[in-house]
Amino acid sequence: MASSPITGKTPVPKSASTGLTTEEARSRLLKSGPNAMPDTALHPFRRALTQFWTPVPWMLEAAIVLEVVLGKYFEAGIIAGLLMFNAGLGFFQEGRAQATLAALKARLALNAAVKRDSTWKTIPATELVVGDVVKLSLGAVVAADVHVTDGSVLLDQSMLTGESVPIEAGAGFDAYAGALVRRGEAVAEVKATGASTKFGRTAELVRTARVVSSQQKAVLHVVRNLALFNGCIVILLVGYAHALLKMPVTEIIPLVLTAILASIPVALPATFTLASAIGAKALAKLNVLPTRLSAVDEAASIDVLCVDKTGTLTRNELTVTAVHTMSGFDEGHVLGLAALASSDGGQDPVDAAIRTATAEKAVSDLPKLIKFVPFDPGTKMSEATASEHSGAAVHVVKGAFAVVSGLTHSAPEATQAANELEAKGFRVLAVAAGPFAALKMAGIIALSYPPRSDSAALITELHTLGVRAIMVTGDAPATAEIVAHAVGLRGKICPPGPIPANVRPEEFAVFAGILPDGKYNLVKAFQKTGHTVGMCGDGANDGPALRQAQMGIAVSTATDVAKSAAGIVLTKPGLGGIVASVKEGRITFQRVLTYTLNSVTKKIVQVLFLAAGLLMTGHAILTPMLMVIIMLTGDLLGMSLTTDNVQPSPLPNRWQIGKLTIAGVFMGVSELVFCVAVLAFAKFRLGLGIETLRTLAFVAIVFGNQATTYTNRARQRIWASRPSGWLMGSSLLDLLIASTLATCGIAMAPLSIAIVTETLAAATVFAFIVDFVKVPVYHRLNIS
């Protein structure tokens, strides 16, 4: 890990042997200010309100005001309730950023052992200052970024890096806040505290990392297009009613209110959320837990997936990969001797891997252990004294090859074997045994994280789905190349160093030697080139990248910080959950696409029908109350599309709002022809009065919406796939409500059952006619 930068404002600390005086520490704390991490995030409810109000500028608020002015408090309450419902959903989602910061803070040490006035004492970690001398003891959490000056400890930094192997830290090593001391004791000098630590900077990046979701952009663009189109129609309506029809203000206000209600897709954000929630429920059954609903939608669009190596492509445990034996020893004896010099039941993953391998190749004539000396970072080896069956003493050492070979007369063959194994990226240990003064090289053991058995097949499946998988790892290029080849990743390896600003995912298959902040920069670089990025990580330092990515994925072994920053948490190792997320995301996308197309169709036809009705009758053909009923029943039907049976696309999805709007206008105009034809027949042939015509207009809109709902749900013919049970049930309920209200004269003038039935039959015929015309139009627009 790279050491944290130190600000130049702090005076040069005193010698680590004496520590600071209390007065010096107090002075530095006053100068630097509190060293707790900042908490300046915008209140989530406030941000939720802001985000929801942005795509729906002023029209709904205006509708509420007009309803209140007209004394229509019930209708005003319904519209206000819909607004608050969507804002509440945003509030829930925004709380995720606060949860990430809370998880980061909870992992910091509460207290620290510090040397003040030449005396060791325990103080709150927030009172530490740069230059303090602290003690790192067994079981303690490192309270600040420090530089080890004396002693040796085994540091578990998995909560920072996600790597399972603890690191030996001796004099000269830089350790970071949040690491856990697994073994030993050391003295260190504080180099950074609070928000200046790597941990604090990670928290700040998590707080500021943000990318606008494609879903939010889609809502904004759809509402913008509808507002522009329908806004112009409303202005023309008002102008025509006032200038030509000389309509009084008492009639113009309801007309304007009806037009506003007809123009805005109030349930659009709520339906997006509902579709995502249904997708999330399906994913939960596949061992995938979405923590941000927007990640379900984004899964449909990702075309680049940055994958961590350890724990995702590989198993998250060290194993013995190869054993190279020397003359006079076999594989079982080399492993058995190494096991004698390994801790039993400790937390060292290397010793655990050796003992596991030994159990699989047990031999019966091993020496009997007498004494074990644990691994010493200073000597870089562990030792054991054992007794042969003959009673002769034997000394066993296990450690770094360079150290062990220096204690023996190793042959060139051993050096060559060790170099070859290290060149392949394996962790290499040497084992020697014999009399204390005449040790003999027994063999060489290579350890690694083996690829998961299903990784290659899942990488191939992702490629088939149009998602390019890229390995991102902090390991050396040689190690990364071996794993990449084993799992089927083909392409060049990006050399270690800063991420190029204009890097493209197709240039490299592997990014090796990535620094802690590199993943965050890599995600941003890919996003700048127009890609939708998925990021898979497990450590606290992955938090910013997971938060920045459109689809952040925390693996099953990830830290709490990574899980809270991610949008999706896998509960089983491997890529299986990612593939499932992509497939389910594309199903969700198709459902939302159908609803959006349906919503555009409805809003276009409703406003244009108001204009056509005004021209034909000289009156507003729909009242605000009728429009509220149409909204409620229509949204019930529209939301049921989130459960519909759809065919996911084989490649990543993209929102094409322009083409979607054109398709919606085409379908809206088609439905307008149907509605105008029904209204014209009733007025000029049946001679119905204005109140009855309003009821018929209500019925025509509801039945016409039913027809276009079924033609919009299938990109091919209307019978290409069976509607879901919820859709058919909602459709029947919608028809029943509209027919009952119309025939019974509830909230409108009564209409005969015969006319309602004939209108329904006409809508059915209309559905098949427009279905015949739509296929070439959809094909030309590439709506799929």
PDB file of C-alpha atoms in Angstrom, residues 544-632:
ATOM      1  CA  PRO A 544     -15.597   4.946  -3.607  1.00  0.00           C
ATOM      2  CA  ALA A 545     -15.427   2.833  -6.775  1.00  0.00           C
ATOM      3  CA  LEU A 546     -18.447   0.784  -5.721  1.00  0.00           C
ATOM      4  CA  ARG A 547     -20.365   3.992  -5.036  1.00  0.00           C
ATOM      5  CA  GLN A 548     -19.262   5.623  -8.306  1.00  0.00           C
ATOM      6  CA  ALA A 549     -20.086   2.654 -10.547  1.00  0.00           C
ATOM      7  CA  GLN A 550     -23.572   2.395 -11.985  1.00  0.00           C
ATOM      8  CA  MET A 551     -23.667  -1.146 -10.587  1.00  0.00           C
ATOM      9  CA  GLY A 552     -21.479  -1.600  -7.508  1.00  0.00           C
ATOM     10  CA  ILE A 553     -21.128  -5.250  -6.484  1.00  0.00           C
ATOM     11  CA  ALA A 554     -19.800  -6.429  -3.119  1.00  0.00           C
ATOM     12  CA  VAL A 555     -18.713 -10.066  -2.985  1.00  0.00           C
ATOM     13  CA  SER A 556     -19.816 -12.430  -0.244  1.00  0.00           C
ATOM     14  CA  THR A 557     -16.620 -11.917   1.794  1.00  0.00           C
ATOM     15  CA  ALA A 558     -16.646  -8.109   1.498  1.00  0.00           C
ATOM     16  CA  THR A 559     -16.291  -5.778   4.452  1.00  0.00           C
ATOM     17  CA  ASP A 560     -19.295  -3.964   5.924  1.00  0.00           C
ATOM     18  CA  VAL A 561     -18.090  -0.732   4.338  1.00  0.00           C
ATOM     19  CA  ALA A 562     -17.941  -2.271   0.854  1.00  0.00           C
ATOM     20  CA  LYS A 563     -21.370  -3.857   1.262  1.00  0.00           C
ATOM     21  CA  SER A 564     -23.004  -0.593   2.326  1.00  0.00           C
ATOM     22  CA  ALA A 565     -21.380   1.312  -0.558  1.00  0.00           C
ATOM     23  CA  ALA A 566     -22.366  -1.273  -3.169  1.00  0.00           C
ATOM     24  CA  GLY A 567     -25.697  -1.486  -4.943  1.00  0.00           C
ATOM     25  CA  ILE A 568     -25.691  -5.287  -4.985  1.00  0.00           C
ATOM     26  CA  VAL A 569     -24.291  -7.757  -2.437  1.00  0.00           C
ATOM     27  CA  LEU A 570     -23.548 -11.337  -3.463  1.00  0.00           C
ATOM     28  CA  THR A 571     -24.231 -13.947  -0.784  1.00  0.00           C
ATOM     29  CA  LYS A 572     -22.325 -16.708  -2.593  1.00  0.00           C
ATOM     30  CA  PRO A 573     -18.768 -16.542  -4.024  1.00  0.00           C
ATOM     31  CA  GLY A 574     -18.102 -16.253  -7.736  1.00  0.00           C
ATOM     32  CA  LEU A 575     -19.644 -14.522 -10.736  1.00  0.00           C
ATOM     33  CA  GLY A 576     -22.918 -16.453 -10.795  1.00  0.00           C
ATOM     34  CA  GLY A 577     -24.757 -13.694  -8.950  1.00  0.00           C
ATOM     35  CA  ILE A 578     -23.452 -11.070 -11.385  1.00  0.00           C
ATOM     36  CA  VAL A 579     -24.712 -13.006 -14.403  1.00  0.00           C
ATOM     37  CA  ALA A 580     -28.095 -13.431 -12.696  1.00  0.00           C
ATOM     38  CA  SER A 581     -28.195  -9.679 -11.984  1.00  0.00           C
ATOM     39  CA  VAL A 582     -27.546  -8.823 -15.633  1.00  0.00           C
ATOM     40  CA  LYS A 583     -30.301 -11.141 -16.843  1.00  0.00           C
ATOM     41  CA  GLU A 584     -32.852  -9.978 -14.271  1.00  0.00           C
ATOM     42  CA  GLY A 585     -31.889  -6.350 -14.920  1.00  0.00           C
ATOM     43  CA  ARG A 586     -32.699  -6.754 -18.597  1.00  0.00           C
ATOM     44  CA  ILE A 587     -36.089  -8.237 -17.743  1.00  0.00           C
ATOM     45  CA  THR A 588     -36.757  -5.243 -15.496  1.00  0.00           C
ATOM     46  CA  PHE A 589     -35.612  -2.867 -18.229  1.00  0.00           C
ATOM     47  CA  GLN A 590     -38.058  -4.334 -20.756  1.00  0.00           C
ATOM     48  CA  ARG A 591     -40.917  -3.924 -18.280  1.00  0.00           C
ATOM     49  CA  VAL A 592     -39.979  -0.318 -17.562  1.00  0.00           C
ATOM     50  CA  LEU A 593     -39.526   0.354 -21.279  1.00  0.00           C
ATOM     51  CA  THR A 594     -43.057  -0.925 -21.931  1.00  0.00           C
ATOM     52  CA  TYR A 595     -44.485   1.251 -19.165  1.00  0.00           C
ATOM     53  CA  THR A 596     -42.605   4.328 -20.410  1.00  0.00           C
ATOM     54  CA  LEU A 597     -43.823   3.800 -23.969  1.00  0.00           C
ATOM     55  CA  ASN A 598     -47.320   3.258 -22.625  1.00  0.00           C
ATOM     56  CA  SER A 599     -47.110   6.405 -20.506  1.00  0.00           C
ATOM     57  CA  VAL A 600     -45.977   8.558 -23.433  1.00  0.00           C
ATOM     58  CA  THR A 601     -48.821   7.141 -25.527  1.00  0.00           C
ATOM     59  CA  LYS A 602     -51.434   7.967 -22.878  1.00  0.00           C
ATOM     60  CA  LYS A 603     -50.245  11.490 -22.197  1.00  0.00           C
ATOM     61  CA  ILE A 604     -50.085  12.333 -25.901  1.00  0.00           C
ATOM     62  CA  VAL A 605     -53.571  11.047 -26.653  1.00  0.00           C
ATOM     63  CA  GLN A 606     -55.189  12.596 -23.571  1.00  0.00           C
ATOM     64  CA  VAL A 607     -54.000  16.131 -24.312  1.00  0.00           C
ATOM     65  CA  LEU A 608     -54.702  15.888 -28.034  1.00  0.00           C
ATOM     66  CA  PHE A 609     -58.146  14.433 -27.325  1.00  0.00           C
ATOM     67  CA  LEU A 610     -58.919  17.429 -25.117  1.00  0.00           C
ATOM     68  CA  ALA A 611     -58.036  19.682 -28.065  1.00  0.00           C
ATOM     69  CA  ALA A 612     -60.067  17.618 -30.514  1.00  0.00           C
ATOM     70  CA  GLY A 613     -63.043  17.536 -28.131  1.00  0.00           C
ATOM     71  CA  LEU A 614     -62.879  21.306 -27.674  1.00  0.00           C
ATOM     72  CA  LEU A 615     -62.916  21.802 -31.437  1.00  0.00           C
ATOM     73  CA  MET A 616     -65.818  19.393 -31.940  1.00  0.00           C
ATOM     74  CA  THR A 617     -68.078  20.415 -29.027  1.00  0.00           C
ATOM     75  CA  GLY A 618     -66.903  23.865 -27.933  1.00  0.00           C
ATOM     76  CA  HIS A 619     -66.537  22.497 -24.375  1.00  0.00           C
ATOM     77  CA  ALA A 620     -63.949  20.682 -22.275  1.00  0.00           C
ATOM     78  CA  ILE A 621     -64.650  17.055 -23.148  1.00  0.00           C
ATOM     79  CA  LEU A 622     -63.169  15.823 -19.846  1.00  0.00           C
ATOM     80  CA  THR A 623     -63.496  17.283 -16.343  1.00  0.00           C
ATOM     81  CA  PRO A 624     -60.749  17.304 -13.681  1.00  0.00           C
ATOM     82  CA  MET A 625     -62.632  14.604 -11.751  1.00  0.00           C
ATOM     83  CA  LEU A 626     -62.845  12.347 -14.799  1.00  0.00           C
ATOM     84  CA  MET A 627     -59.142  12.882 -15.449  1.00  0.00           C
ATOM     85  CA  VAL A 628     -58.261  11.930 -11.850  1.00  0.00           C
ATOM     86  CA  ILE A 629     -60.253   8.697 -12.274  1.00  0.00           C
ATOM     87  CA  ILE A 630     -58.456   8.007 -15.570  1.00  0.00           C
ATOM     88  CA  MET A 631     -55.112   8.610 -13.811  1.00  0.00           C
ATOM     89  CA  LEU A 632     -55.907   6.232 -10.954  1.00  0.00           C
TER      90      LEU A 632
END
